[in-house]
């Protein structure tokens, strides 16, 4: 399969908020640097997302010029600056995992609580944070931040093209929040990949392709309006439903095997396919 390229990078610093589309980005032990590192939790420490608070999708983020802080903006609110605290001073829960996290601070807690009209707190997981990836799909020591379960999500751009050919109103890739978008492959070719490299043979980063991504109601939330609909799950269910689990699949969860730099336009090499 020739001429595969990395056509887009997606980074989502605050879980469930809007993302960034940089031309280049780095990987650290947890995945893409700063991807899903900030998160909101309720008073009991359980994670809060747009699944239950759709207005989180309207939050917009941007890093300061020196990358030392993350600015969060919302209509009717003064901008908020988030820091990267390092003191793991509390335990939070995400998808059944108990994770040591760092409290961002009372100013952030007040801001997000006012925006959502409910009491929430902001937490952060630093690069030295420990949340083991599901051992059914990972090696011991594989870690992830506050992403749902895996360090990165990969999808082909033609998968979206295939979906849009079946929809009355086309959607953007923002509905699926991938980290790595690959061009030059047939729709859903990633289903047959087991290991890929992004970048040159001498300096690229390898990824294990470990599990199809089951899609949820997050994809039905319009990131521009926070309005929930029935698509794309209704249409995807017609041709992307896994018979064994009954879940709708779109994209592949991947685990990086090293750190390094990713750049839009990097070559993508399929190193191993599903037998």
PDB file of C-alpha atoms in Angstrom:
ATOM      1  CA  UNK A   1       0.000   0.000   0.000  1.00  0.00           C
ATOM      2  CA  UNK A   2       2.021   2.942  -1.266  1.00  0.00           C
ATOM      3  CA  UNK A   3       1.922   6.672  -0.604  1.00  0.00           C
ATOM      4  CA  UNK A   4       0.234   6.632   2.772  1.00  0.00           C
ATOM      5  CA  UNK A   5       0.620   9.929   4.614  1.00  0.00           C
ATOM      6  CA  UNK A   6      -0.227  11.474   7.933  1.00  0.00           C
ATOM      7  CA  UNK A   7      -2.752  14.061   6.761  1.00  0.00           C
ATOM      8  CA  UNK A   8      -3.846  15.530  10.092  1.00  0.00           C
ATOM      9  CA  UNK A   9      -2.937  15.549  13.791  1.00  0.00           C
ATOM     10  CA  UNK A  10      -5.543  16.076  16.492  1.00  0.00           C
ATOM     11  CA  UNK A  11      -4.760  17.091  20.063  1.00  0.00           C
ATOM     12  CA  UNK A  12      -7.485  17.485  22.694  1.00  0.00           C
ATOM     13  CA  UNK A  13      -5.866  18.893  25.852  1.00  0.00           C
ATOM     14  CA  UNK A  14      -9.066  19.167  27.929  1.00  0.00           C
ATOM     15  CA  UNK A  15     -11.158  16.014  27.766  1.00  0.00           C
ATOM     16  CA  UNK A  16     -14.428  16.651  25.858  1.00  0.00           C
ATOM     17  CA  UNK A  17     -13.490  20.215  24.873  1.00  0.00           C
ATOM     18  CA  UNK A  18     -12.547  21.394  21.396  1.00  0.00           C
ATOM     19  CA  UNK A  19      -9.249  20.296  19.959  1.00  0.00           C
ATOM     20  CA  UNK A  20      -6.208  21.595  18.099  1.00  0.00           C
ATOM     21  CA  UNK A  21      -4.920  20.673  14.648  1.00  0.00           C
ATOM     22  CA  UNK A  22      -1.167  21.331  14.714  1.00  0.00           C
ATOM     23  CA  UNK A  23       1.139  20.702  11.790  1.00  0.00           C
ATOM     24  CA  UNK A  24       3.615  18.908  14.050  1.00  0.00           C
ATOM     25  CA  UNK A  25       3.535  17.488  17.558  1.00  0.00           C
ATOM     26  CA  UNK A  26       5.537  15.369  19.977  1.00  0.00           C
ATOM     27  CA  UNK A  27       4.855  12.083  21.731  1.00  0.00           C
ATOM     28  CA  UNK A  28       5.710  11.348  25.337  1.00  0.00           C
ATOM     29  CA  UNK A  29       5.149   8.301  27.522  1.00  0.00           C
ATOM     30  CA  UNK A  30       1.368   8.822  27.701  1.00  0.00           C
ATOM     31  CA  UNK A  31       0.731   9.590  24.030  1.00  0.00           C
ATOM     32  CA  UNK A  32       0.581  12.879  22.168  1.00  0.00           C
ATOM     33  CA  UNK A  33       1.974  15.558  24.472  1.00  0.00           C
ATOM     34  CA  UNK A  34      -0.832  17.319  26.377  1.00  0.00           C
ATOM     35  CA  UNK A  35      -3.562  15.202  24.774  1.00  0.00           C
ATOM     36  CA  UNK A  36      -6.399  14.575  27.275  1.00  0.00           C
ATOM     37  CA  UNK A  37      -4.222  15.621  30.188  1.00  0.00           C
ATOM     38  CA  UNK A  38      -6.790  17.972  31.802  1.00  0.00           C
ATOM     39  CA  UNK A  39     -10.176  16.629  32.862  1.00  0.00           C
ATOM     40  CA  UNK A  40     -13.207  17.623  34.892  1.00  0.00           C
ATOM     41  CA  UNK A  41     -14.494  15.496  37.768  1.00  0.00           C
ATOM     42  CA  UNK A  42     -17.558  15.677  39.998  1.00  0.00           C
ATOM     43  CA  UNK A  43     -17.389  16.098  43.805  1.00  0.00           C
ATOM     44  CA  UNK A  44     -16.870  12.332  44.157  1.00  0.00           C
ATOM     45  CA  UNK A  45     -13.912  12.436  41.780  1.00  0.00           C
ATOM     46  CA  UNK A  46     -15.669  10.712  38.858  1.00  0.00           C
ATOM     47  CA  UNK A  47     -14.902  11.989  35.382  1.00  0.00           C
ATOM     48  CA  UNK A  48     -17.316  14.359  33.638  1.00  0.00           C
ATOM     49  CA  UNK A  49     -17.571  14.538  29.846  1.00  0.00           C
ATOM     50  CA  UNK A  50     -19.789  15.867  27.081  1.00  0.00           C
ATOM     51  CA  UNK A  51     -21.736  12.619  27.196  1.00  0.00           C
ATOM     52  CA  UNK A  52     -23.646  14.104  30.110  1.00  0.00           C
ATOM     53  CA  UNK A  53     -22.612  17.759  29.695  1.00  0.00           C
ATOM     54  CA  UNK A  54     -22.825  18.496  25.941  1.00  0.00           C
ATOM     55  CA  UNK A  55     -21.830  22.149  26.459  1.00  0.00           C
ATOM     56  CA  UNK A  56     -18.304  20.986  27.161  1.00  0.00           C
ATOM     57  CA  UNK A  57     -17.986  20.514  23.390  1.00  0.00           C
ATOM     58  CA  UNK A  58     -18.276  24.298  23.001  1.00  0.00           C
ATOM     59  CA  UNK A  59     -15.188  24.995  25.106  1.00  0.00           C
ATOM     60  CA  UNK A  60     -12.263  26.187  22.983  1.00  0.00           C
ATOM     61  CA  UNK A  61      -8.621  25.792  23.959  1.00  0.00           C
ATOM     62  CA  UNK A  62      -5.285  27.252  22.897  1.00  0.00           C
ATOM     63  CA  UNK A  63      -1.802  27.161  24.382  1.00  0.00           C
ATOM     64  CA  UNK A  64       0.058  30.279  25.403  1.00  0.00           C
ATOM     65  CA  UNK A  65       2.943  31.207  23.153  1.00  0.00           C
ATOM     66  CA  UNK A  66       5.457  29.612  25.525  1.00  0.00           C
ATOM     67  CA  UNK A  67       3.210  26.515  25.945  1.00  0.00           C
ATOM     68  CA  UNK A  68       3.355  26.891  29.726  1.00  0.00           C
ATOM     69  CA  UNK A  69      -0.387  27.276  30.140  1.00  0.00           C
ATOM     70  CA  UNK A  70      -3.595  26.291  28.391  1.00  0.00           C
ATOM     71  CA  UNK A  71      -6.221  28.956  27.757  1.00  0.00           C
ATOM     72  CA  UNK A  72      -9.860  27.893  27.849  1.00  0.00           C
ATOM     73  CA  UNK A  73     -12.563  30.112  26.380  1.00  0.00           C
ATOM     74  CA  UNK A  74     -16.347  29.963  26.371  1.00  0.00           C
ATOM     75  CA  UNK A  75     -19.078  32.361  25.350  1.00  0.00           C
ATOM     76  CA  UNK A  76     -19.960  34.756  28.140  1.00  0.00           C
ATOM     77  CA  UNK A  77     -16.940  33.784  30.248  1.00  0.00           C
ATOM     78  CA  UNK A  78     -13.604  35.435  30.855  1.00  0.00           C
ATOM     79  CA  UNK A  79     -10.720  33.331  29.491  1.00  0.00           C
ATOM     80  CA  UNK A  80      -9.227  30.856  31.941  1.00  0.00           C
ATOM     81  CA  UNK A  81      -5.572  29.887  32.150  1.00  0.00           C
ATOM     82  CA  UNK A  82      -4.796  26.316  33.225  1.00  0.00           C
ATOM     83  CA  UNK A  83      -1.406  25.304  34.607  1.00  0.00           C
ATOM     84  CA  UNK A  84       0.326  21.936  34.751  1.00  0.00           C
ATOM     85  CA  UNK A  85       0.484  21.041  38.453  1.00  0.00           C
ATOM     86  CA  UNK A  86       2.813  18.170  39.283  1.00  0.00           C
ATOM     87  CA  UNK A  87       1.742  17.226  42.824  1.00  0.00           C
ATOM     88  CA  UNK A  88      -0.424  14.107  42.599  1.00  0.00           C
ATOM     89  CA  UNK A  89      -2.647  15.091  45.500  1.00  0.00           C
ATOM     90  CA  UNK A  90      -5.910  13.266  44.795  1.00  0.00           C
ATOM     91  CA  UNK A  91      -7.423  10.142  43.292  1.00  0.00           C
ATOM     92  CA  UNK A  92      -9.977  10.329  40.486  1.00  0.00           C
ATOM     93  CA  UNK A  93     -11.991   7.724  38.628  1.00  0.00           C
ATOM     94  CA  UNK A  94     -12.239   7.297  34.851  1.00  0.00           C
ATOM     95  CA  UNK A  95     -13.923   4.268  33.283  1.00  0.00           C
ATOM     96  CA  UNK A  96     -13.399   2.265  36.457  1.00  0.00           C
ATOM     97  CA  UNK A  97      -9.708   3.156  36.772  1.00  0.00           C
ATOM     98  CA  UNK A  98      -8.525   4.883  39.946  1.00  0.00           C
ATOM     99  CA  UNK A  99      -5.840   7.366  38.940  1.00  0.00           C
ATOM    100  CA  UNK A 100      -3.594   9.663  40.964  1.00  0.00           C
ATOM    101  CA  UNK A 101      -4.046  13.177  39.596  1.00  0.00           C
ATOM    102  CA  UNK A 102      -3.100  16.757  40.381  1.00  0.00           C
ATOM    103  CA  UNK A 103      -5.647  19.394  41.395  1.00  0.00           C
ATOM    104  CA  UNK A 104      -5.501  22.386  39.043  1.00  0.00           C
ATOM    105  CA  UNK A 105      -6.806  24.824  41.637  1.00  0.00           C
ATOM    106  CA  UNK A 106      -9.832  26.669  43.028  1.00  0.00           C
ATOM    107  CA  UNK A 107      -9.952  29.315  40.287  1.00  0.00           C
ATOM    108  CA  UNK A 108     -10.366  26.657  37.609  1.00  0.00           C
ATOM    109  CA  UNK A 109     -12.888  24.784  39.733  1.00  0.00           C
ATOM    110  CA  UNK A 110     -15.021  27.927  40.124  1.00  0.00           C
ATOM    111  CA  UNK A 111     -14.807  28.747  36.402  1.00  0.00           C
ATOM    112  CA  UNK A 112     -15.907  25.321  35.176  1.00  0.00           C
ATOM    113  CA  UNK A 113     -18.574  25.036  37.887  1.00  0.00           C
ATOM    114  CA  UNK A 114     -20.034  28.377  36.795  1.00  0.00           C
ATOM    115  CA  UNK A 115     -19.965  27.377  33.139  1.00  0.00           C
ATOM    116  CA  UNK A 116     -21.702  24.039  33.688  1.00  0.00           C
ATOM    117  CA  UNK A 117     -23.928  25.264  36.537  1.00  0.00           C
ATOM    118  CA  UNK A 118     -22.874  22.294  38.649  1.00  0.00           C
ATOM    119  CA  UNK A 119     -19.994  21.618  41.001  1.00  0.00           C
ATOM    120  CA  UNK A 120     -16.954  20.197  39.213  1.00  0.00           C
ATOM    121  CA  UNK A 121     -13.203  20.288  39.673  1.00  0.00           C
ATOM    122  CA  UNK A 122     -10.347  20.378  37.188  1.00  0.00           C
ATOM    123  CA  UNK A 123      -7.522  17.854  37.426  1.00  0.00           C
ATOM    124  CA  UNK A 124      -4.363  17.145  35.472  1.00  0.00           C
ATOM    125  CA  UNK A 125      -2.242  14.069  34.830  1.00  0.00           C
ATOM    126  CA  UNK A 126       1.466  14.835  34.288  1.00  0.00           C
ATOM    127  CA  UNK A 127       3.786  12.774  32.073  1.00  0.00           C
ATOM    128  CA  UNK A 128       4.932  10.784  35.108  1.00  0.00           C
ATOM    129  CA  UNK A 129       1.350   9.866  35.967  1.00  0.00           C
ATOM    130  CA  UNK A 130       0.459   6.181  35.960  1.00  0.00           C
ATOM    131  CA  UNK A 131      -2.666   4.767  34.345  1.00  0.00           C
ATOM    132  CA  UNK A 132      -2.068   1.355  32.855  1.00  0.00           C
ATOM    133  CA  UNK A 133      -3.606   0.621  29.465  1.00  0.00           C
ATOM    134  CA  UNK A 134      -6.001  -2.348  29.472  1.00  0.00           C
ATOM    135  CA  UNK A 135      -3.641  -5.352  29.782  1.00  0.00           C
ATOM    136  CA  UNK A 136      -5.818  -7.368  27.383  1.00  0.00           C
ATOM    137  CA  UNK A 137      -4.439  -5.195  24.589  1.00  0.00           C
ATOM    138  CA  UNK A 138      -1.233  -3.705  25.977  1.00  0.00           C
ATOM    139  CA  UNK A 139       2.130  -4.569  27.419  1.00  0.00           C
ATOM    140  CA  UNK A 140       2.933  -4.109  31.110  1.00  0.00           C
ATOM    141  CA  UNK A 141       3.984  -0.506  31.607  1.00  0.00           C
ATOM    142  CA  UNK A 142       1.972   0.940  28.711  1.00  0.00           C
ATOM    143  CA  UNK A 143       0.386   4.115  30.056  1.00  0.00           C
ATOM    144  CA  UNK A 144      -2.333   6.520  28.988  1.00  0.00           C
ATOM    145  CA  UNK A 145      -3.599   9.879  30.231  1.00  0.00           C
ATOM    146  CA  UNK A 146      -7.293  10.741  30.470  1.00  0.00           C
ATOM    147  CA  UNK A 147      -8.185   9.436  27.006  1.00  0.00           C
ATOM    148  CA  UNK A 148     -10.955   6.848  27.237  1.00  0.00           C
ATOM    149  CA  UNK A 149      -8.574   3.930  27.114  1.00  0.00           C
ATOM    150  CA  UNK A 150      -5.636   4.143  24.706  1.00  0.00           C
ATOM    151  CA  UNK A 151      -2.803   6.583  23.943  1.00  0.00           C
ATOM    152  CA  UNK A 152      -4.050   7.494  20.445  1.00  0.00           C
ATOM    153  CA  UNK A 153      -6.823   6.982  17.919  1.00  0.00           C
ATOM    154  CA  UNK A 154      -6.021   6.440  14.229  1.00  0.00           C
ATOM    155  CA  UNK A 155      -8.453   6.619  11.293  1.00  0.00           C
ATOM    156  CA  UNK A 156      -8.263   6.895   7.500  1.00  0.00           C
ATOM    157  CA  UNK A 157      -9.718  10.010   5.899  1.00  0.00           C
ATOM    158  CA  UNK A 158     -11.531   7.775   3.406  1.00  0.00           C
ATOM    159  CA  UNK A 159     -13.473   6.205   6.286  1.00  0.00           C
ATOM    160  CA  UNK A 160     -15.107   9.593   6.779  1.00  0.00           C
ATOM    161  CA  UNK A 161     -15.624   9.928   3.024  1.00  0.00           C
ATOM    162  CA  UNK A 162     -17.412   6.575   3.008  1.00  0.00           C
ATOM    163  CA  UNK A 163     -19.651   7.645   5.861  1.00  0.00           C
ATOM    164  CA  UNK A 164     -20.448  11.011   4.284  1.00  0.00           C
ATOM    165  CA  UNK A 165     -21.424   9.311   1.039  1.00  0.00           C
ATOM    166  CA  UNK A 166     -24.246   7.706   3.035  1.00  0.00           C
ATOM    167  CA  UNK A 167     -25.357  10.810   4.960  1.00  0.00           C
ATOM    168  CA  UNK A 168     -27.679  13.578   3.876  1.00  0.00           C
ATOM    169  CA  UNK A 169     -25.627  16.146   5.810  1.00  0.00           C
ATOM    170  CA  UNK A 170     -21.859  15.489   5.710  1.00  0.00           C
ATOM    171  CA  UNK A 171     -19.904  15.580   8.953  1.00  0.00           C
ATOM    172  CA  UNK A 172     -16.368  16.673   9.714  1.00  0.00           C
ATOM    173  CA  UNK A 173     -13.703  14.522  11.323  1.00  0.00           C
ATOM    174  CA  UNK A 174     -14.167  16.600  14.496  1.00  0.00           C
ATOM    175  CA  UNK A 175     -17.084  14.314  15.395  1.00  0.00           C
ATOM    176  CA  UNK A 176     -14.665  11.428  15.898  1.00  0.00           C
ATOM    177  CA  UNK A 177     -11.794  13.259  17.632  1.00  0.00           C
ATOM    178  CA  UNK A 178      -8.929  11.208  16.165  1.00  0.00           C
ATOM    179  CA  UNK A 179      -5.285  11.902  16.897  1.00  0.00           C
ATOM    180  CA  UNK A 180      -3.880  10.526  13.648  1.00  0.00           C
ATOM    181  CA  UNK A 181      -5.615  10.802  10.269  1.00  0.00           C
ATOM    182  CA  UNK A 182      -4.095   8.784   7.438  1.00  0.00           C
ATOM    183  CA  UNK A 183      -4.578   9.506   3.735  1.00  0.00           C
ATOM    184  CA  UNK A 184      -3.929   7.307   0.710  1.00  0.00           C
ATOM    185  CA  UNK A 185      -5.637   4.139   1.946  1.00  0.00           C
ATOM    186  CA  UNK A 186      -9.041   2.627   1.165  1.00  0.00           C
ATOM    187  CA  UNK A 187     -11.826   3.325   3.645  1.00  0.00           C
ATOM    188  CA  UNK A 188     -11.303   1.413   6.901  1.00  0.00           C
ATOM    189  CA  UNK A 189      -8.047  -0.137   5.683  1.00  0.00           C
ATOM    190  CA  UNK A 190      -6.834   0.422   9.255  1.00  0.00           C
ATOM    191  CA  UNK A 191      -9.001  -2.531  10.302  1.00  0.00           C
ATOM    192  CA  UNK A 192      -6.420  -4.793   8.695  1.00  0.00           C
ATOM    193  CA  UNK A 193      -3.309  -3.163  10.134  1.00  0.00           C
ATOM    194  CA  UNK A 194      -1.451  -4.571  13.115  1.00  0.00           C
ATOM    195  CA  UNK A 195       1.645  -2.353  13.210  1.00  0.00           C
ATOM    196  CA  UNK A 196       2.516   0.908  11.436  1.00  0.00           C
ATOM    197  CA  UNK A 197       5.323   3.425  11.390  1.00  0.00           C
ATOM    198  CA  UNK A 198       4.782   7.153  10.992  1.00  0.00           C
ATOM    199  CA  UNK A 199       7.854   8.932   9.684  1.00  0.00           C
ATOM    200  CA  UNK A 200      11.098   7.820   8.097  1.00  0.00           C
ATOM    201  CA  UNK A 201      12.521   4.340   8.680  1.00  0.00           C
ATOM    202  CA  UNK A 202      15.420   5.811  10.641  1.00  0.00           C
ATOM    203  CA  UNK A 203      13.483   8.249  12.826  1.00  0.00           C
ATOM    204  CA  UNK A 204       9.787   7.403  12.711  1.00  0.00           C
ATOM    205  CA  UNK A 205       7.575   6.191  15.529  1.00  0.00           C
ATOM    206  CA  UNK A 206       5.988   2.761  15.455  1.00  0.00           C
ATOM    207  CA  UNK A 207       2.453   2.072  16.674  1.00  0.00           C
ATOM    208  CA  UNK A 208       0.711  -1.168  17.546  1.00  0.00           C
ATOM    209  CA  UNK A 209      -2.850  -1.228  16.206  1.00  0.00           C
ATOM    210  CA  UNK A 210      -4.604  -2.990  19.061  1.00  0.00           C
ATOM    211  CA  UNK A 211      -8.377  -2.560  19.064  1.00  0.00           C
ATOM    212  CA  UNK A 212     -11.213  -1.118  16.959  1.00  0.00           C
ATOM    213  CA  UNK A 213     -12.737   1.980  18.515  1.00  0.00           C
ATOM    214  CA  UNK A 214     -16.330   1.502  19.656  1.00  0.00           C
ATOM    215  CA  UNK A 215     -18.228   4.736  19.103  1.00  0.00           C
ATOM    216  CA  UNK A 216     -20.687   6.273  21.542  1.00  0.00           C
ATOM    217  CA  UNK A 217     -23.075   9.201  21.828  1.00  0.00           C
ATOM    218  CA  UNK A 218     -20.128  11.633  21.822  1.00  0.00           C
ATOM    219  CA  UNK A 219     -20.166  11.375  18.029  1.00  0.00           C
ATOM    220  CA  UNK A 220     -23.787  12.559  17.919  1.00  0.00           C
ATOM    221  CA  UNK A 221     -22.950  15.910  19.561  1.00  0.00           C
ATOM    222  CA  UNK A 222     -22.403  18.749  17.086  1.00  0.00           C
ATOM    223  CA  UNK A 223     -19.111  20.357  18.223  1.00  0.00           C
ATOM    224  CA  UNK A 224     -20.291  23.755  16.942  1.00  0.00           C
ATOM    225  CA  UNK A 225     -23.704  23.803  18.645  1.00  0.00           C
ATOM    226  CA  UNK A 226     -23.595  21.057  21.337  1.00  0.00           C
ATOM    227  CA  UNK A 227     -26.905  19.764  19.938  1.00  0.00           C
ATOM    228  CA  UNK A 228     -27.354  15.986  20.062  1.00  0.00           C
ATOM    229  CA  UNK A 229     -28.757  14.109  17.084  1.00  0.00           C
ATOM    230  CA  UNK A 230     -29.013  10.536  15.824  1.00  0.00           C
ATOM    231  CA  UNK A 231     -26.133  10.647  13.366  1.00  0.00           C
ATOM    232  CA  UNK A 232     -23.622   9.298  12.657  1.00  0.00           C
ATOM    233  CA  UNK A 233     -24.421   6.286  14.858  1.00  0.00           C
ATOM    234  CA  UNK A 234     -27.667   5.518  13.037  1.00  0.00           C
ATOM    235  CA  UNK A 235     -25.948   5.243   9.653  1.00  0.00           C
ATOM    236  CA  UNK A 236     -22.779   3.609  10.959  1.00  0.00           C
ATOM    237  CA  UNK A 237     -24.851   0.909  12.597  1.00  0.00           C
ATOM    238  CA  UNK A 238     -25.970  -0.167   9.146  1.00  0.00           C
ATOM    239  CA  UNK A 239     -22.504  -1.155   7.986  1.00  0.00           C
ATOM    240  CA  UNK A 240     -20.006  -0.835  10.855  1.00  0.00           C
ATOM    241  CA  UNK A 241     -21.653  -2.848  13.631  1.00  0.00           C
ATOM    242  CA  UNK A 242     -19.521  -5.595  15.147  1.00  0.00           C
ATOM    243  CA  UNK A 243     -21.604  -8.763  15.282  1.00  0.00           C
ATOM    244  CA  UNK A 244     -19.938 -10.151  18.390  1.00  0.00           C
ATOM    245  CA  UNK A 245     -20.258  -7.067  20.591  1.00  0.00           C
ATOM    246  CA  UNK A 246     -23.083  -5.213  18.871  1.00  0.00           C
ATOM    247  CA  UNK A 247     -20.990  -2.032  19.013  1.00  0.00           C
ATOM    248  CA  UNK A 248     -20.428   0.433  16.176  1.00  0.00           C
ATOM    249  CA  UNK A 249     -16.749   0.685  15.185  1.00  0.00           C
ATOM    250  CA  UNK A 250     -14.915   3.586  13.554  1.00  0.00           C
ATOM    251  CA  UNK A 251     -11.126   3.945  13.696  1.00  0.00           C
ATOM    252  CA  UNK A 252      -8.480   1.991  15.571  1.00  0.00           C
ATOM    253  CA  UNK A 253      -6.919   2.472  18.984  1.00  0.00           C
ATOM    254  CA  UNK A 254      -3.128   2.452  18.818  1.00  0.00           C
ATOM    255  CA  UNK A 255      -0.224   2.301  21.263  1.00  0.00           C
ATOM    256  CA  UNK A 256       3.032   4.061  20.422  1.00  0.00           C
ATOM    257  CA  UNK A 257       6.308   2.195  20.750  1.00  0.00           C
ATOM    258  CA  UNK A 258       8.614   5.093  21.445  1.00  0.00           C
ATOM    259  CA  UNK A 259       8.622   8.866  21.583  1.00  0.00           C
ATOM    260  CA  UNK A 260       9.440  11.348  18.873  1.00  0.00           C
ATOM    261  CA  UNK A 261       8.018  13.962  16.530  1.00  0.00           C
ATOM    262  CA  UNK A 262       5.074  13.657  14.174  1.00  0.00           C
ATOM    263  CA  UNK A 263       4.526  15.991  11.231  1.00  0.00           C
ATOM    264  CA  UNK A 264       1.643  16.347   8.819  1.00  0.00           C
ATOM    265  CA  UNK A 265       2.883  14.867   5.547  1.00  0.00           C
ATOM    266  CA  UNK A 266       5.001  12.189   7.208  1.00  0.00           C
ATOM    267  CA  UNK A 267       5.031   8.887   5.312  1.00  0.00           C
ATOM    268  CA  UNK A 268       3.089   6.037   6.891  1.00  0.00           C
ATOM    269  CA  UNK A 269       4.330   2.474   6.449  1.00  0.00           C
ATOM    270  CA  UNK A 270       2.261  -0.588   7.276  1.00  0.00           C
ATOM    271  CA  UNK A 271       4.756  -2.938   8.954  1.00  0.00           C
ATOM    272  CA  UNK A 272       2.400  -5.788   9.785  1.00  0.00           C
ATOM    273  CA  UNK A 273      -1.147  -6.710   8.866  1.00  0.00           C
ATOM    274  CA  UNK A 274      -3.775  -8.901  10.465  1.00  0.00           C
ATOM    275  CA  UNK A 275      -3.211 -12.525   9.531  1.00  0.00           C
TER     276      UNK A 275
END
